[in-house]
mmCIF file of C-alpha atoms in Angstrom:
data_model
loop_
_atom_site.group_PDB
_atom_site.id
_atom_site.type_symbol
_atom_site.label_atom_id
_atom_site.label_comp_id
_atom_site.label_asym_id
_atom_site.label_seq_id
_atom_site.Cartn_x
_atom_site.Cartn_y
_atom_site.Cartn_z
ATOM 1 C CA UNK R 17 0.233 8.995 -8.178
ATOM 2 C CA UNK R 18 1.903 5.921 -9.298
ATOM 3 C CA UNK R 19 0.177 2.889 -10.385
ATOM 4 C CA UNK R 20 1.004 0.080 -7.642
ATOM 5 C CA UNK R 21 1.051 -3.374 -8.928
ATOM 6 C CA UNK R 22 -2.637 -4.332 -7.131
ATOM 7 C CA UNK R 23 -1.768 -8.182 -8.431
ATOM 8 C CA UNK R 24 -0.831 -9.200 -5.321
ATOM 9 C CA UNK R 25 -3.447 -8.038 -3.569
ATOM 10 C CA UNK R 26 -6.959 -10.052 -3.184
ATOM 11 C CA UNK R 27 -10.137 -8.877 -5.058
ATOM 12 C CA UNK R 28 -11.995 -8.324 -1.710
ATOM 13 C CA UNK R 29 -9.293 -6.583 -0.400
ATOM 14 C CA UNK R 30 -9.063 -4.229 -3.009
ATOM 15 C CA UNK R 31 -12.801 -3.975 -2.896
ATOM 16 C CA UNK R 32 -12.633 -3.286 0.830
ATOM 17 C CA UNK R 33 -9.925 -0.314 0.230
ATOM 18 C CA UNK R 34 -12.072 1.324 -2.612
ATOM 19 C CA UNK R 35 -15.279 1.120 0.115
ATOM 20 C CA UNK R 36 -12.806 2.976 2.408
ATOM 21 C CA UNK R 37 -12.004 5.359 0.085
ATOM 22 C CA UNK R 38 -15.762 6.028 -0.864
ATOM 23 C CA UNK R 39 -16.383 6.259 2.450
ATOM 24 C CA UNK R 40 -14.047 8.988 3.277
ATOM 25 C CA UNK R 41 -14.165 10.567 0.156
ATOM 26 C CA UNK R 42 -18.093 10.438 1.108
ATOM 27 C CA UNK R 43 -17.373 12.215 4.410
ATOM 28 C CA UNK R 44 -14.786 14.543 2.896
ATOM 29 C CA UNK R 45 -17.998 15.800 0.643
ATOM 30 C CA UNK R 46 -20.248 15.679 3.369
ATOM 31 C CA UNK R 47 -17.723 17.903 5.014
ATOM 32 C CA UNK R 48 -17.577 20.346 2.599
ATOM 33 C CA UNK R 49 -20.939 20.738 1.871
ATOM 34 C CA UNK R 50 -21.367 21.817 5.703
ATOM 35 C CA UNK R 51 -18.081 24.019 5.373
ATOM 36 C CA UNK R 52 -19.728 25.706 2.170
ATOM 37 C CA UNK R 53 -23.038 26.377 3.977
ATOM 38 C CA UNK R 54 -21.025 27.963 6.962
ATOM 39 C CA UNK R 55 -19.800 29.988 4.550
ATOM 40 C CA UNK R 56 -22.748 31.174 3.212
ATOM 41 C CA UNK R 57 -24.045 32.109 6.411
ATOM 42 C CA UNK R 58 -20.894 33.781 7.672
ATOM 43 C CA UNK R 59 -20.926 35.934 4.726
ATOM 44 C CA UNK R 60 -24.701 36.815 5.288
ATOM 45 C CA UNK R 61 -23.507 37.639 8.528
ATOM 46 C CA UNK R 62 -20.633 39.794 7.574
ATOM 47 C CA UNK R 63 -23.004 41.607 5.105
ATOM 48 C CA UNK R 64 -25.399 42.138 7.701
ATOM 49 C CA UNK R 65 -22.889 42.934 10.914
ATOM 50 C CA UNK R 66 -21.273 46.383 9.736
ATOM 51 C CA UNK R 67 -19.939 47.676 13.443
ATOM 52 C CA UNK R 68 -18.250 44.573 14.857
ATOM 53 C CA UNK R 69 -15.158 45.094 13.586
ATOM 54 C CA UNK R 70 -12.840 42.425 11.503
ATOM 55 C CA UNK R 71 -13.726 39.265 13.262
ATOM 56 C CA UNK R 72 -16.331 38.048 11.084
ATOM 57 C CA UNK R 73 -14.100 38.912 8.039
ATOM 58 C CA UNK R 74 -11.130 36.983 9.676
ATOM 59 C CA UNK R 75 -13.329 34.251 10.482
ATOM 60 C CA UNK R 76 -14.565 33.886 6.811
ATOM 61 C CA UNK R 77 -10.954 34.287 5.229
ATOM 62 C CA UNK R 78 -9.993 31.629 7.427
ATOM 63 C CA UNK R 79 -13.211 29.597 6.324
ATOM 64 C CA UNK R 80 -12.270 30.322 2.636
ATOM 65 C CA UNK R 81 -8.486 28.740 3.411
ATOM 66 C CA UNK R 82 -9.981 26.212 5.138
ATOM 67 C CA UNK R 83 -12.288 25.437 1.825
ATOM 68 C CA UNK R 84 -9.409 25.064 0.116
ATOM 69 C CA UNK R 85 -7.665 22.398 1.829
ATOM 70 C CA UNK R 86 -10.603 20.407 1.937
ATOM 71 C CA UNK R 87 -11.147 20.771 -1.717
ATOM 72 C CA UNK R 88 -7.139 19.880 -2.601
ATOM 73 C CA UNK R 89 -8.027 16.927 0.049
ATOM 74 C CA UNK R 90 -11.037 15.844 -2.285
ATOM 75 C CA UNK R 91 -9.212 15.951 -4.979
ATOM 76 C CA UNK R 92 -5.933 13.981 -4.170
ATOM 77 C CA UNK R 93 -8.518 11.299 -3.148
ATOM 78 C CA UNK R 94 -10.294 11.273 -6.580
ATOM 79 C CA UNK R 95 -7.073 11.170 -7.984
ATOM 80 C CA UNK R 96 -6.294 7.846 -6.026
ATOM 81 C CA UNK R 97 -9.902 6.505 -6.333
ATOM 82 C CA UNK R 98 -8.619 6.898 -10.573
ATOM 83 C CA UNK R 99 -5.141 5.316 -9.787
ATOM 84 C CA UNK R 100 -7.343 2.378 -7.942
ATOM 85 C CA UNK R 101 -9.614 2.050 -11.046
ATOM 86 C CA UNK R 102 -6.768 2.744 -14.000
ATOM 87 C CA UNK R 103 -7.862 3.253 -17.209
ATOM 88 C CA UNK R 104 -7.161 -0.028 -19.257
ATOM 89 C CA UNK R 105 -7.700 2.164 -22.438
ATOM 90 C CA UNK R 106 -4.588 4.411 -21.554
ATOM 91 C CA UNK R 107 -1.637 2.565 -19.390
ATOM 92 C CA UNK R 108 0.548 5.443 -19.505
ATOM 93 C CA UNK R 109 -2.025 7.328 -18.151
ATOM 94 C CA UNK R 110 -0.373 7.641 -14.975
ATOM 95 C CA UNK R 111 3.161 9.014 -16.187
ATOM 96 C CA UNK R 112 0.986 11.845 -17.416
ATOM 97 C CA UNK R 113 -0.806 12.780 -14.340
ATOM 98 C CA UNK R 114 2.907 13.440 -12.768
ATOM 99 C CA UNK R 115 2.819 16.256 -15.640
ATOM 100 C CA UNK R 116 -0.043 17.586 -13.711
ATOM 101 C CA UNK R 117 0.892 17.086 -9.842
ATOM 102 C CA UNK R 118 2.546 20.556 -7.899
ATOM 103 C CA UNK R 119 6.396 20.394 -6.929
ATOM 104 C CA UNK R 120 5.226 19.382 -3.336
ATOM 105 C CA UNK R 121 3.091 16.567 -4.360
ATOM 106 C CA UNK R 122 6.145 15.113 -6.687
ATOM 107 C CA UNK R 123 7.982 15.375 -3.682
ATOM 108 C CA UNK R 124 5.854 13.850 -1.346
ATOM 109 C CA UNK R 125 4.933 10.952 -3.873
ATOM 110 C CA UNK R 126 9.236 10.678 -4.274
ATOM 111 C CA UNK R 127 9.554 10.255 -0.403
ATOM 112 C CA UNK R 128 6.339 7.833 -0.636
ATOM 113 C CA UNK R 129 8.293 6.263 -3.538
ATOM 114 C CA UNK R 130 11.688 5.671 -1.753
ATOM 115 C CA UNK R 131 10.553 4.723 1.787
ATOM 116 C CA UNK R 132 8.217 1.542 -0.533
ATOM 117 C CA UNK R 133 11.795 0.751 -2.288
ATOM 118 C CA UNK R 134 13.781 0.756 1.043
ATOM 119 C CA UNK R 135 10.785 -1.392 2.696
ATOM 120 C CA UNK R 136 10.745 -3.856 -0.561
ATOM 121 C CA UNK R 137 14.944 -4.325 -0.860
ATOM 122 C CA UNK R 138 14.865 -5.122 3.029
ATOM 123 C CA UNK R 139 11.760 -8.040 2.780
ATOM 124 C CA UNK R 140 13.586 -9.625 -0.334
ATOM 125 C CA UNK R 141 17.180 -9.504 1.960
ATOM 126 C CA UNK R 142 14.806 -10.962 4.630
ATOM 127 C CA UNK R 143 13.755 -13.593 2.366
ATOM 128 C CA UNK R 144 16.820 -14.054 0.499
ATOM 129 C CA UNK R 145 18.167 -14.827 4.052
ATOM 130 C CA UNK R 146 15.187 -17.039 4.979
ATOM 131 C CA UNK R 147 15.718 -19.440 1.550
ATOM 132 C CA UNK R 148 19.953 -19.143 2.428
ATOM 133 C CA UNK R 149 18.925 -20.520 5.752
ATOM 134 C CA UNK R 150 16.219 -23.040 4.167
ATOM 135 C CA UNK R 151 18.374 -24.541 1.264
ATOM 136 C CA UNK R 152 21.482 -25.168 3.973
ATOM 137 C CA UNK R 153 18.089 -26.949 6.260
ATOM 138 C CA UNK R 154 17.373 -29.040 3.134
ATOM 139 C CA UNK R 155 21.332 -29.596 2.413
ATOM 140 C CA UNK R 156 21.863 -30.942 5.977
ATOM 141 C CA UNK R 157 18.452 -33.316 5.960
ATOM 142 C CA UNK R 158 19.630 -34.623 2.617
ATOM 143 C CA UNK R 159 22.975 -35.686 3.885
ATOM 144 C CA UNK R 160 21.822 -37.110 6.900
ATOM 145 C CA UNK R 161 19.038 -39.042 4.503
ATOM 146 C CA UNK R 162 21.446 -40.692 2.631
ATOM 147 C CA UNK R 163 23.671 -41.443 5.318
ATOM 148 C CA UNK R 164 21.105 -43.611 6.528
ATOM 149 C CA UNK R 165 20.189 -45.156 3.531
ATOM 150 C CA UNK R 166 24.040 -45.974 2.708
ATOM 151 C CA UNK R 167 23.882 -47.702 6.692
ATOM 152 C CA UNK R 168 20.588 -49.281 6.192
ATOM 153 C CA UNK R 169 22.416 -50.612 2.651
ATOM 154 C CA UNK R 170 25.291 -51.809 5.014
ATOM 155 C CA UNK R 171 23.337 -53.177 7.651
ATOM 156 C CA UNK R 172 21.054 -55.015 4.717
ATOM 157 C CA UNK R 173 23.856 -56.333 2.879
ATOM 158 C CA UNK R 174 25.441 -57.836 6.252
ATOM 159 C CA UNK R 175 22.165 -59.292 7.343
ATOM 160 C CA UNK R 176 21.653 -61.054 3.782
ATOM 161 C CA UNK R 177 24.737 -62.627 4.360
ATOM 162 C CA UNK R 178 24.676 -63.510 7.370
ATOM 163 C CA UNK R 179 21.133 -65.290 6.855
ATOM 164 C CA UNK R 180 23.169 -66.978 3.421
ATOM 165 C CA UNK R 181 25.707 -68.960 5.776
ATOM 166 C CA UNK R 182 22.976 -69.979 8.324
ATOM 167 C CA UNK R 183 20.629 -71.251 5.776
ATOM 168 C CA UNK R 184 23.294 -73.452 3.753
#
């Protein structure tokens, strides 16, 4: 996974999203532990159930697939729960861990990677737009500012003189 810059992000909301993760990675274990113990019991039961036929075998292959998923699941999440801590020891820590991610995950994190640059190039044309529309705000205020200091300056300058003739 790549290391996000988390500086923009508040301390209690970075706090918040590790909880989260804890939480789930909590339930993913939790999860798990149950799937393991159905396991067990399904392969008592197939060790114990000789006539019935391949249904308690499919059943447990599909148990021991579905073991598997939950364990890659558990372990992409430790591997962001990592990214979330980062190692201050070892910044390139992350370009390593690429070394170590499957073909699908480097795509996956690539797509992840180029839908975050598409959504960051369109908020800085939205806010390159916003200070364009700003600075020509400011432009046209400052204008009409002095505008009305240069008449105020007129209007001044003819009332001083007018109030010169009618007090000599």
């Amino acid at each position: 996974m790549a290391k996000d810059d988390y500086s923009k992000y508040s301390l209690s909301r970075l706090q918040t999203e590790l909880q989260e993760e804890r939480e789930m990675k909590g339930m993913l274990e939790e999860s798990v532990s149950d799937l393991r113990r159905t396991t067990s019991e399904l392969q008592d039961r197939l060790h114990n159930v000789d006539g019935e036929g391949n249904e308690w075998k499919t059943r447990y292959e599909t148990q021991l697939e579905l073991n598997g998923q939950l364990e890659r699941q558990i372990s992409l999440i430790q591997d962001k729960l990592e990214d979330i801590r980062g190692n201050p020891i070892d910044p390139l820590a992350f370009i390593r861990s690429y070394d170590d991610m499957t073909v699908e995950n480097l795509k996956q994190h690539l797509k992840l990677q180029i839908k975050q640059k598409t959504d960051l190039q369109s908020r800085l044309m939205d806010r390159h737009l916003q200070i364009e529309q700003e600075a020509k705000a400011f432009h046209k205020t400052n204008d009409e500012r002095r505008a009305y200091l240069k008449e105020i300056a007129t209007l001044s300058s003819a009332h001083e003189a007018q109030r010169g003739k009618y007090s000599s």
